[in-house]
Coordinates of C-alpha atoms in Angstrom, one line a residue:
Chain A
M76 CA 5.9 43.3 -78.2
D77 CA 6.8 42.0 -81.7
V78 CA 4.2 40.3 -83.8
P79 CA 5.2 36.6 -83.9
S80 CA 6.3 35.4 -87.3
H81 CA 5.4 31.7 -86.8
Y82 CA 2.6 29.8 -85.1
I83 CA 1.8 26.3 -83.8
Q84 CA -0.5 24.8 -86.4
S85 CA -1.0 21.4 -84.6
Y86 CA 0.7 19.5 -81.9
C87 CA 0.7 15.9 -80.5
T88 CA 1.6 14.7 -77.1
I89 CA 2.3 11.1 -76.0
R90 CA 2.5 10.5 -72.3
D91 CA 2.7 7.1 -70.7
R92 CA 0.0 5.2 -72.6
S93 CA -2.1 8.0 -74.0
I94 CA -1.9 10.1 -77.1
A95 CA -3.5 13.5 -77.6
L96 CA -3.8 15.6 -80.7
N97 CA -4.2 19.4 -80.1
G98 CA -5.0 18.6 -76.5
T99 CA -7.8 16.1 -77.3
T100 CA -7.2 12.5 -76.3
W101 CA -6.9 10.2 -79.4
L102 CA -5.9 6.9 -77.7
K103 CA -5.6 5.9 -74.1
M104 CA -4.6 2.5 -72.9
D105 CA -4.0 0.9 -69.5
S106 CA -0.6 1.8 -68.0
S107 CA 0.3 -1.9 -67.8
T108 CA 0.3 -2.1 -71.6
T109 CA 3.8 -2.7 -73.0
L110 CA 5.3 0.1 -75.1
A111 CA 5.4 -2.2 -78.1
D112 CA 1.7 -3.1 -77.8
F113 CA 0.7 0.5 -77.2
L114 CA 2.5 1.7 -80.3
K115 CA 1.1 -1.2 -82.3
S116 CA -2.4 -0.3 -81.2
A117 CA -1.8 3.3 -82.2
Y118 CA -0.6 2.2 -85.6
R119 CA -3.8 0.1 -86.1
Q120 CA -6.0 3.0 -85.1
L121 CA -4.3 5.1 -87.8
D122 CA -5.6 2.5 -90.3
I123 CA -2.8 2.8 -92.8
D124 CA -0.7 0.3 -94.6
Y125 CA 3.0 1.1 -94.1
P126 CA 5.0 -2.1 -93.6
K127 CA 8.2 -0.2 -92.8
F128 CA 6.6 0.8 -89.5
H129 CA 7.1 -2.7 -88.1
K130 CA 10.9 -2.5 -88.6
M131 CA 11.3 0.7 -86.6
D132 CA 12.3 0.9 -83.0
G133 CA 10.1 2.5 -80.3
L134 CA 11.5 6.0 -80.8
C135 CA 10.8 6.0 -84.5
K136 CA 7.4 4.5 -84.1
A137 CA 6.3 7.1 -81.6
I138 CA 7.6 10.0 -83.8
F139 CA 6.0 8.4 -86.9
I140 CA 2.6 8.2 -85.2
A141 CA 2.7 11.8 -83.9
T142 CA 3.7 13.2 -87.3
E143 CA 1.0 11.1 -89.0
L144 CA -1.7 12.6 -86.6
M145 CA -0.5 16.2 -87.1
T146 CA -0.6 16.0 -90.9
R147 CA -4.2 14.7 -90.7
D148 CA -5.1 17.8 -88.8
S149 CA -3.1 20.4 -90.7
G150 CA -2.6 19.0 -94.1
P151 CA 0.5 17.7 -96.0
Y152 CA 3.9 19.0 -94.9
P153 CA 5.7 21.0 -97.5
S154 CA 8.9 19.3 -98.6
D155 CA 11.1 22.0 -97.1
T156 CA 9.7 21.5 -93.6
A157 CA 12.7 21.6 -91.2
L158 CA 13.0 18.9 -88.6
I159 CA 14.4 20.0 -85.2
F160 CA 14.0 17.4 -82.5
S161 CA 15.4 16.7 -79.1
N162 CA 15.4 14.2 -76.3
R163 CA 17.5 13.0 -73.3
S164 CA 18.0 9.3 -74.1
S165 CA 19.1 9.6 -77.7
S166 CA 18.5 6.1 -79.2
Y167 CA 18.6 4.3 -75.9
L168 CA 16.1 1.6 -76.8
S169 CA 18.2 0.4 -79.8
D170 CA 21.5 1.1 -78.1
N171 CA 20.4 -1.2 -75.3
K172 CA 19.4 -4.0 -77.7
H173 CA 22.6 -3.8 -79.7
A174 CA 24.8 -3.7 -76.5
L175 CA 23.0 -6.7 -75.0
G176 CA 23.6 -8.6 -78.2
I177 CA 27.3 -7.9 -78.5
F178 CA 28.0 -8.6 -74.8
N179 CA 25.9 -11.8 -74.7
T180 CA 28.4 -14.4 -73.4
E181 CA 26.7 -17.4 -74.9
N182 CA 25.8 -16.1 -78.3
A183 CA 27.2 -12.7 -79.1
T184 CA 25.4 -11.1 -82.1
A185 CA 25.2 -7.8 -83.9
S186 CA 22.4 -7.1 -86.3
P187 CA 22.4 -4.4 -88.9
A188 CA 18.7 -4.1 -88.5
T189 CA 19.2 -3.1 -84.9
F190 CA 22.5 -1.1 -85.3
V191 CA 21.0 1.3 -87.9
Y192 CA 18.5 2.5 -85.2
T193 CA 21.3 3.4 -82.8
L194 CA 21.3 7.0 -84.0
P195 CA 18.4 9.3 -82.9
N196 CA 18.2 11.1 -86.3
I197 CA 17.2 7.9 -88.0
A198 CA 13.7 8.8 -86.9
L199 CA 14.0 12.0 -88.9
G200 CA 15.1 9.9 -91.9
E201 CA 12.0 7.7 -91.4
I202 CA 9.5 10.6 -91.4
S203 CA 11.4 12.3 -94.3
I204 CA 10.8 9.2 -96.4
R205 CA 7.2 8.9 -95.3
H206 CA 6.3 12.6 -96.0
Q207 CA 9.0 13.2 -98.7
L208 CA 10.7 15.9 -96.8
H209 CA 13.9 17.1 -98.3
S210 CA 15.0 19.4 -95.5
E211 CA 17.4 20.2 -92.7
N212 CA 17.4 17.8 -89.8
V213 CA 18.9 18.4 -86.4
F214 CA 18.7 16.2 -83.4
F215 CA 19.6 17.8 -80.1
I216 CA 20.2 16.0 -76.8
F217 CA 19.2 17.9 -73.7
D218 CA 18.9 17.0 -70.0
R219 CA 15.2 17.9 -70.1
Y220 CA 12.6 19.5 -72.3
S221 CA 14.1 22.8 -73.1
P222 CA 11.9 25.3 -75.0
E223 CA 14.2 28.0 -73.8
F224 CA 16.8 26.7 -76.3
L225 CA 14.7 25.0 -78.8
V226 CA 12.3 27.9 -79.6
P227 CA 15.0 30.5 -80.3
Y228 CA 17.1 28.0 -82.3
T229 CA 14.1 26.9 -84.4
Q230 CA 13.3 30.5 -85.0
A231 CA 16.9 31.2 -86.1
A232 CA 16.9 28.2 -88.4
L233 CA 13.5 29.3 -90.0
D234 CA 14.8 32.9 -90.4
D235 CA 18.1 31.8 -91.8
K236 CA 16.6 29.8 -94.6
K237 CA 13.4 31.9 -94.9
L238 CA 11.3 28.9 -94.1
A239 CA 7.6 28.8 -93.3
N240 CA 7.5 25.4 -91.7
A241 CA 9.2 23.1 -89.2
I242 CA 8.3 20.2 -87.0
S243 CA 10.0 20.5 -83.6
G244 CA 9.8 19.1 -80.1
W245 CA 10.8 16.7 -77.4
T246 CA 10.7 12.9 -78.0
E247 CA 11.9 11.1 -74.9
I248 CA 11.0 7.4 -75.4
S249 CA 12.7 4.8 -73.2
G250 CA 11.7 1.4 -71.8
H251 CA 9.7 3.0 -69.0
T252 CA 9.0 6.6 -70.2
C253 CA 6.9 8.0 -73.0
D254 CA 7.2 11.7 -73.0
L255 CA 6.7 13.3 -76.4
L256 CA 5.6 16.7 -77.6
L257 CA 5.8 17.4 -81.3
Y258 CA 4.5 20.5 -82.9
Y259 CA 4.1 21.7 -86.5
I260 CA 5.1 25.3 -87.0
G261 CA 3.7 27.5 -89.8
K262 CA 3.0 31.1 -90.8
S263 CA -0.6 31.2 -89.6
G264 CA -2.6 30.1 -86.6
S265 CA -3.7 31.4 -83.1
V266 CA -0.9 29.9 -80.9
P267 CA 2.3 31.9 -81.4
H268 CA 5.6 29.9 -81.5
T269 CA 7.0 31.2 -78.1
V270 CA 8.7 29.7 -75.1
A271 CA 5.6 30.5 -72.9
Q272 CA 3.2 28.8 -75.3
L273 CA 5.4 25.7 -75.6
K274 CA 5.6 25.4 -71.8
R275 CA 1.8 25.6 -71.6
I276 CA 1.2 23.0 -74.3
Y277 CA 3.8 20.7 -72.7
N278 CA 2.1 20.8 -69.3
E279 CA -1.5 20.5 -70.4
H280 CA -1.4 16.7 -71.1
E281 CA -1.7 15.1 -67.6
Chain B
M215 CA 20.3 41.5 -87.3
K216 CA 22.5 39.4 -89.6
T217 CA 26.2 39.4 -88.8
D218 CA 29.0 37.4 -90.3
V219 CA 30.3 34.4 -88.3
F220 CA 33.9 33.2 -88.3
I221 CA 36.1 30.4 -87.1
S222 CA 38.8 32.2 -85.1
G223 CA 40.6 29.3 -83.5
D224 CA 40.8 25.6 -83.6
C225 CA 42.3 22.5 -81.9
I226 CA 42.7 18.9 -83.0
I227 CA 43.6 15.9 -80.9
S228 CA 44.2 12.8 -83.0
P229 CA 46.5 9.8 -83.1
L230 CA 48.9 12.1 -85.1
G231 CA 49.2 14.4 -82.2
M232 CA 47.9 17.4 -80.3
G233 CA 47.2 20.6 -82.1
S234 CA 45.8 21.4 -85.5
K235 CA 48.9 22.9 -87.0
L236 CA 50.9 19.8 -86.1
N237 CA 48.2 17.6 -87.6
F238 CA 48.2 19.7 -90.8
E239 CA 51.9 19.4 -91.2
Q240 CA 51.8 15.6 -90.6
L241 CA 49.3 15.3 -93.5
L242 CA 51.6 17.1 -95.9
T243 CA 54.3 14.5 -95.2
G244 CA 51.9 11.7 -95.9
E245 CA 51.7 10.5 -92.3
T246 CA 48.6 8.3 -91.6
A247 CA 47.1 7.4 -88.2
I248 CA 45.6 4.1 -89.5
A249 CA 47.3 1.0 -88.3
P250 CA 46.5 -2.7 -87.6
V251 CA 44.8 -3.1 -84.3
D252 CA 44.6 -6.4 -82.4
D253 CA 42.4 -5.8 -79.4
A254 CA 40.0 -8.4 -78.1
T255 CA 37.9 -5.7 -76.4
L256 CA 37.0 -4.3 -79.8
A257 CA 36.9 -7.4 -82.1
D258 CA 38.0 -11.0 -82.0
H259 CA 40.2 -10.4 -85.1
R260 CA 42.5 -7.7 -86.5
I261 CA 41.0 -4.5 -87.7
H262 CA 42.6 -1.4 -89.3
A263 CA 41.8 1.7 -87.3
A264 CA 43.2 5.0 -86.0
R265 CA 43.2 5.1 -82.2
I266 CA 44.4 7.8 -79.8
A267 CA 47.2 6.4 -77.6
D268 CA 46.9 6.3 -73.7
H269 CA 49.8 8.6 -73.2
Q270 CA 48.0 11.3 -75.1
W271 CA 45.4 11.8 -72.4
I272 CA 46.0 9.8 -69.2
G273 CA 46.6 12.0 -66.2
K274 CA 46.4 15.2 -68.2
I275 CA 43.4 16.8 -66.4
R276 CA 42.4 17.7 -62.9
N277 CA 40.5 15.0 -60.9
A278 CA 41.2 12.7 -63.8
S279 CA 39.5 9.7 -62.2
G280 CA 36.1 11.4 -62.4
Y281 CA 36.1 11.6 -66.2
T282 CA 35.8 9.0 -68.9
R283 CA 38.4 8.6 -71.6
L284 CA 36.2 10.5 -74.1
E285 CA 35.3 13.3 -71.6
T286 CA 39.0 13.7 -70.8
L287 CA 39.7 14.2 -74.5
F288 CA 36.9 16.7 -74.9
I289 CA 38.2 18.6 -71.9
L290 CA 41.7 18.7 -73.2
A291 CA 40.6 20.2 -76.5
I292 CA 38.3 22.8 -74.8
Q293 CA 41.1 23.7 -72.4
Q294 CA 43.5 24.3 -75.3
L295 CA 41.0 26.7 -77.0
I296 CA 40.1 28.5 -73.8
D297 CA 43.8 29.0 -73.0
A298 CA 44.7 30.1 -76.5
H299 CA 41.9 32.7 -76.9
S300 CA 41.0 33.6 -73.3
I301 CA 37.4 32.5 -73.9
P302 CA 35.0 33.5 -71.0
V303 CA 32.9 30.7 -69.5
D304 CA 29.9 33.0 -68.8
R305 CA 26.4 33.2 -70.3
R306 CA 27.7 34.7 -73.5
T307 CA 29.5 31.5 -74.5
L308 CA 27.7 28.5 -75.9
V309 CA 29.3 25.1 -76.0
L310 CA 28.1 22.7 -78.7
L311 CA 29.1 19.1 -78.4
S312 CA 28.9 16.8 -81.4
T313 CA 29.0 13.1 -80.9
T314 CA 27.3 10.1 -82.4
K315 CA 27.6 7.8 -79.5
G316 CA 29.5 9.5 -76.6
N317 CA 30.2 7.1 -73.7
V318 CA 28.3 4.2 -75.2
S319 CA 31.3 1.9 -74.6
L320 CA 30.1 1.7 -71.0
L321 CA 26.7 0.2 -71.9
H322 CA 26.4 -3.4 -70.7
N323 CA 30.2 -3.6 -70.8
P324 CA 31.4 -5.9 -68.0
E325 CA 34.7 -4.0 -67.9
A326 CA 33.1 -0.5 -67.6
Q327 CA 34.5 1.6 -64.7
F328 CA 31.8 4.2 -64.6
P329 CA 28.1 4.1 -63.6
E330 CA 25.9 3.3 -66.6
N331 CA 24.0 6.6 -66.4
R332 CA 27.2 8.1 -67.9
I333 CA 26.1 6.7 -71.3
Y334 CA 23.5 9.5 -71.4
L335 CA 24.9 12.3 -73.5
A336 CA 23.4 14.9 -71.2
E337 CA 25.5 13.4 -68.3
M338 CA 28.7 13.7 -70.4
A339 CA 27.7 17.3 -71.2
H340 CA 27.1 18.0 -67.5
A341 CA 30.6 16.6 -66.6
I342 CA 32.2 18.8 -69.1
Q343 CA 30.2 21.9 -68.0
H344 CA 31.1 21.2 -64.4
Y345 CA 34.9 20.8 -65.2
F346 CA 35.1 24.4 -66.6
G347 CA 32.2 26.0 -64.8
F348 CA 30.4 27.0 -67.9
A349 CA 27.3 29.1 -67.1
N350 CA 25.3 27.4 -69.9
A351 CA 24.7 23.7 -70.1
P352 CA 26.5 22.5 -73.3
I353 CA 24.1 21.6 -76.1
T354 CA 24.7 18.2 -77.7
I355 CA 24.0 17.3 -81.3
S356 CA 23.8 13.7 -82.3
N357 CA 23.0 13.6 -86.0
A358 CA 25.0 10.7 -87.4
C359 CA 28.1 11.4 -89.5
I360 CA 27.2 15.0 -90.3
S361 CA 27.1 15.9 -86.6
G362 CA 30.4 17.8 -86.6
A363 CA 29.7 20.0 -89.6
L364 CA 26.0 20.4 -88.5
A365 CA 27.1 21.7 -85.1
L366 CA 29.2 24.4 -86.8
S367 CA 26.1 25.3 -88.9
V368 CA 23.9 25.4 -85.8
A369 CA 26.5 27.6 -84.1
R370 CA 26.5 30.0 -87.1
Q371 CA 22.7 30.2 -87.1
L372 CA 22.5 31.0 -83.4
L373 CA 25.2 33.6 -83.5
Q374 CA 23.8 35.2 -86.7
Y375 CA 20.1 35.3 -85.9
S376 CA 19.9 35.4 -82.1
D377 CA 21.7 37.8 -79.7
T378 CA 21.8 35.3 -76.9
Y379 CA 25.5 34.4 -77.4
D380 CA 28.7 36.2 -78.5
Q381 CA 30.7 33.1 -79.2
A382 CA 30.5 29.4 -79.4
L383 CA 32.9 26.5 -78.8
V384 CA 32.0 23.7 -81.1
V385 CA 33.6 20.4 -80.2
G386 CA 33.2 17.0 -81.9
G387 CA 34.4 13.6 -80.8
D388 CA 33.8 9.9 -80.7
E389 CA 35.8 6.9 -79.6
I390 CA 36.1 3.4 -81.1
S391 CA 34.3 0.8 -79.1
K392 CA 33.1 -2.7 -79.5
F393 CA 29.6 -1.2 -79.9
I394 CA 30.7 0.7 -83.0
V395 CA 33.1 -1.9 -84.5
S396 CA 30.5 -4.7 -84.2
G397 CA 27.8 -2.5 -85.8
F398 CA 29.9 -1.4 -88.8
E399 CA 31.1 -5.0 -89.2
A400 CA 27.4 -6.1 -89.3
F401 CA 27.0 -3.8 -92.2
Q402 CA 30.1 -5.2 -93.8
A403 CA 31.4 -1.7 -94.0
L404 CA 35.0 -2.1 -92.7
S405 CA 38.0 -2.2 -95.0
D406 CA 40.4 -5.1 -94.7
G407 CA 43.4 -2.6 -94.9
R408 CA 43.9 1.1 -95.0
C409 CA 40.9 2.6 -96.8
R410 CA 41.0 4.0 -100.3
P411 CA 38.6 6.8 -100.8
F412 CA 37.2 7.2 -104.3
D413 CA 39.6 4.5 -105.6
R414 CA 38.6 1.7 -107.9
D415 CA 39.7 -0.9 -105.3
R416 CA 38.1 0.6 -102.2
N417 CA 36.3 -1.9 -100.1
G418 CA 35.1 -0.1 -97.0
L419 CA 36.0 2.4 -94.2
N420 CA 38.4 2.5 -91.2
L421 CA 37.1 3.7 -87.9
G422 CA 39.1 6.5 -86.3
E423 CA 39.3 8.6 -83.2
A424 CA 39.7 12.4 -83.0
I425 CA 38.5 15.4 -81.1
A426 CA 38.1 18.6 -83.1
A427 CA 37.2 21.9 -81.7
A428 CA 36.4 25.3 -83.3
Y429 CA 36.1 28.7 -81.7
V430 CA 33.2 30.4 -83.5
T431 CA 32.9 34.2 -83.2
K432 CA 31.1 37.2 -84.5
K433 CA 34.4 39.2 -84.7
A434 CA 37.1 38.1 -87.1
T435 CA 40.7 37.7 -86.0
D436 CA 43.5 38.2 -88.5
D437 CA 43.6 34.6 -89.7
A438 CA 39.9 33.8 -89.2
V439 CA 37.9 32.1 -91.8
R440 CA 34.3 33.1 -92.6
I441 CA 31.5 30.5 -92.5
K442 CA 30.1 31.7 -95.8
A443 CA 27.2 29.4 -96.2
A444 CA 25.7 26.1 -95.0
A445 CA 22.8 24.0 -96.3
S446 CA 21.5 20.6 -95.3
F447 CA 19.0 18.3 -97.0
N448 CA 17.7 14.8 -96.3
D449 CA 17.6 12.3 -99.1
A450 CA 14.1 11.1 -98.1
N451 CA 15.1 7.8 -99.7
H452 CA 16.7 5.2 -97.4
I453 CA 17.8 5.2 -93.7
S454 CA 21.1 3.4 -94.2
G455 CA 21.8 3.3 -98.0
P456 CA 23.2 6.4 -99.8
S457 CA 20.8 7.8 -102.4
R458 CA 21.6 6.5 -106.0
T459 CA 21.1 10.0 -107.3
G460 CA 22.9 11.8 -104.5
E461 CA 19.7 13.9 -104.2
G462 CA 20.2 15.3 -100.7
L463 CA 23.9 16.0 -101.1
Y464 CA 23.3 17.6 -104.5
R465 CA 20.6 19.9 -103.1
S466 CA 22.8 20.8 -100.1
I467 CA 25.7 21.7 -102.4
R468 CA 23.5 23.7 -104.8
E469 CA 21.9 25.7 -102.0
A470 CA 25.2 26.4 -100.2
M471 CA 26.7 27.5 -103.5
Q472 CA 23.7 29.8 -104.2
L473 CA 23.8 31.3 -100.7
A474 CA 27.5 31.9 -101.0
G475 CA 27.0 33.8 -104.4
E476 CA 28.3 31.0 -106.6
P477 CA 32.0 31.4 -105.6
M478 CA 34.9 29.8 -107.4
L479 CA 36.0 26.9 -105.2
D480 CA 39.7 26.2 -104.8
F481 CA 39.1 22.7 -103.4
I482 CA 36.5 20.4 -102.0
S483 CA 36.9 18.4 -98.7
A484 CA 34.6 15.5 -99.4
H485 CA 33.1 13.0 -97.0
G486 CA 34.8 10.1 -98.9
T487 CA 34.4 7.2 -96.4
A488 CA 35.7 4.7 -99.0
T489 CA 32.6 2.5 -99.0
V490 CA 31.6 1.5 -102.5
Y491 CA 28.2 3.2 -102.3
N492 CA 29.0 6.3 -100.4
D493 CA 31.8 7.4 -102.7
E494 CA 29.8 6.7 -105.8
M495 CA 26.9 8.7 -104.4
E496 CA 29.2 11.7 -103.7
A497 CA 30.7 11.5 -107.2
I498 CA 27.2 11.6 -108.7
A499 CA 26.1 14.6 -106.6
L500 CA 29.3 16.5 -107.4
H501 CA 28.9 15.8 -111.1
R502 CA 25.3 17.0 -111.0
A503 CA 26.5 20.2 -109.3
G504 CA 29.1 20.7 -112.0
L505 CA 32.0 20.3 -109.6
S506 CA 33.7 17.2 -111.0
D507 CA 36.8 19.2 -112.1
T508 CA 37.4 21.0 -108.8
P509 CA 40.4 19.6 -106.8
L510 CA 39.1 17.3 -104.1
H511 CA 40.3 15.2 -101.2
S512 CA 39.0 12.9 -98.6
L513 CA 41.0 12.7 -95.4
K514 CA 39.6 9.3 -94.3
A515 CA 42.8 7.5 -95.2
Y516 CA 44.8 9.6 -92.7
Y517 CA 42.3 9.5 -89.8
G518 CA 39.7 6.9 -90.6
H519 CA 36.1 7.8 -90.1
T520 CA 36.0 9.8 -86.9
L521 CA 32.1 9.9 -86.9
G522 CA 31.0 12.8 -84.7
A523 CA 34.3 14.6 -85.1
S524 CA 34.8 14.1 -88.9
G525 CA 33.0 17.1 -90.3
L526 CA 34.7 19.4 -87.9
L527 CA 38.1 17.7 -88.1
E528 CA 38.1 17.9 -91.9
T529 CA 36.9 21.5 -91.9
I530 CA 39.7 22.6 -89.6
L531 CA 42.3 20.9 -91.8
G532 CA 40.7 22.6 -94.8
I533 CA 41.1 25.9 -93.0
H534 CA 44.8 25.2 -92.4
S535 CA 45.1 24.3 -96.1
L536 CA 43.6 27.7 -97.0
R537 CA 46.0 29.6 -94.6
A538 CA 49.1 27.7 -95.9
N539 CA 48.0 27.9 -99.5
R540 CA 48.7 24.2 -99.9
L541 CA 46.4 21.5 -101.1
I542 CA 46.2 18.3 -99.0
P543 CA 46.5 15.1 -101.1
S544 CA 43.8 12.5 -101.0
L545 CA 45.7 9.6 -99.6
G546 CA 44.9 6.1 -100.9
F547 CA 43.7 7.1 -104.3
Q548 CA 45.2 5.5 -107.4
H549 CA 42.6 4.7 -110.0
T550 CA 39.3 6.3 -110.8
G551 CA 36.6 4.3 -109.1
T552 CA 33.4 6.2 -109.6
S553 CA 31.0 6.3 -112.6
K554 CA 31.5 10.1 -112.7
P555 CA 35.3 10.9 -112.4
L556 CA 36.5 13.4 -109.9
N557 CA 39.6 15.5 -109.7
L558 CA 41.5 13.9 -106.8
I559 CA 44.4 15.9 -105.3
T560 CA 47.5 13.6 -105.5
Q561 CA 50.3 16.1 -104.6
P562 CA 50.6 18.7 -101.8
T563 CA 50.4 21.5 -104.4
E564 CA 51.2 25.1 -103.5
R565 CA 48.9 27.7 -104.9
P566 CA 46.8 30.7 -103.7
L567 CA 43.7 29.3 -101.9
G568 CA 40.7 31.3 -100.8
T569 CA 37.5 29.2 -100.7
F570 CA 36.5 25.6 -100.1
L571 CA 33.5 23.4 -99.9
K572 CA 33.1 20.8 -97.1
T573 CA 30.5 18.1 -97.5
A574 CA 29.3 15.3 -95.2
S575 CA 26.6 12.6 -95.4
G576 CA 25.3 10.1 -92.9
F577 CA 22.8 7.4 -91.9
G578 CA 19.3 8.6 -91.8
G579 CA 19.8 10.1 -95.2
C580 CA 21.3 13.4 -93.9
N581 CA 23.7 15.6 -95.9
I582 CA 25.4 18.9 -95.4
A583 CA 27.4 21.3 -97.5
M584 CA 29.3 24.3 -96.0
I585 CA 31.5 26.9 -97.7
F586 CA 34.4 28.6 -96.0
E587 CA 36.5 31.6 -97.2
K588 CA 39.5 33.5 -96.1
V589 CA 38.6 36.9 -94.5

């Protein structure tokens, strides 16, 4: 078998109301906690001052928290770190809010602050600003978590641009569901960037 | 193993008609799809937009009632390509769909005729897969206004660096809905008439509808065009405002030019939405890249901003421009309106053409530059 060229350096999972970094629980809250309160608690626990966080929608907040945790573990992301993300519901949380506003029969409204978040790749813009990443962004929509597509594509993108690093994964955040796995890929480490490993990591967080 | 990747076929469905050759010919005669639209389901006042007419799609596919308007248009474009090139629907063919909002018009819309789960892009992809019986589930890319060009770039990377697929169908499309109109209006981004890309008096964009499809292969046909290079960089500056320095677009252009071996460009197909800030940003990025003198057009005054289709639509028309050796004029431009002047194409000039640059930029700070050349 070929020697893998890239490895998982760190990874973060968010399931329901718990967050784990490299498989170790970092925050766990009661399942009755609202998504908004849960994400706010996680932000407080990060103990940083980043006012932009409060303007973000739930998808962006969850991705922001996960990327913040991974950089604490594996160091600053190089500015050419590629961002290759996926989910099922795209930007549903903000789509829903915008659509409710425009079809409100009593007081129809459209707000730019909501509308701007009706694109899933806005989250990639948010973390690019936070970590000063000038890099390629791709946001895929799949029916389900699909390492069978994501891993070979990410490898092709890394090989194409001769890149060492990428952040990749699955970020399904809706009103009821929190199902996120993000991982930071680099040239060294013990967990190879393979479909089998990414299936294992995805399934380890109960 | 690194192989070259080509665009060997294409299809456009737009308000100007069905077929990319027809669309290209329409542009040379100065035809525009943008017209006044008075439709209370979109806005409570007149807008200027480019919409695909009902007769262009209604009743044109099998089991028509099972598919939304947008799905029907995607299916029509894919069918054209499959028929023209005998493309297999097996495991070796990947379908990449590019859309910013898909069937979002159904969301909370009291007039919607489909179940609301159809707003999920994976459901739309599934419907399209099912129609043709594609062995692979189509992959959808939703990356704001660079989606169409980015999907081409992703297809190239997959064909070039992975042996999973032999060919890809890359199809981009979006439709105009109240969802989108109200959002762009909230940003005060819509023009009060036909848009004027790069002009002094530009005051916003028009929304447009189109489906654009490209057949991407590892083998070149006689009139194929090579995807020579692609590069994409985020501005890391602002989620909705274009960078003042054009940083991400500048980096994208520089890297694409370097990867392509610093070719002489015959023209540039710019993004050119005709908003004040976008066009200024592009002019700065192109100036920094030393490309201010290269002939350039924006096609937004013909089609409006077709969102998830735009990068693909404009690439395909650029390819037809190469083949015909005719430059497409930049409609709507009269007076220089950017701090760094550009060389806007004003006449459908005939001259030998071999290579062009396509750029696009979008919300989230994303940018892409791609270079195409005749085989």
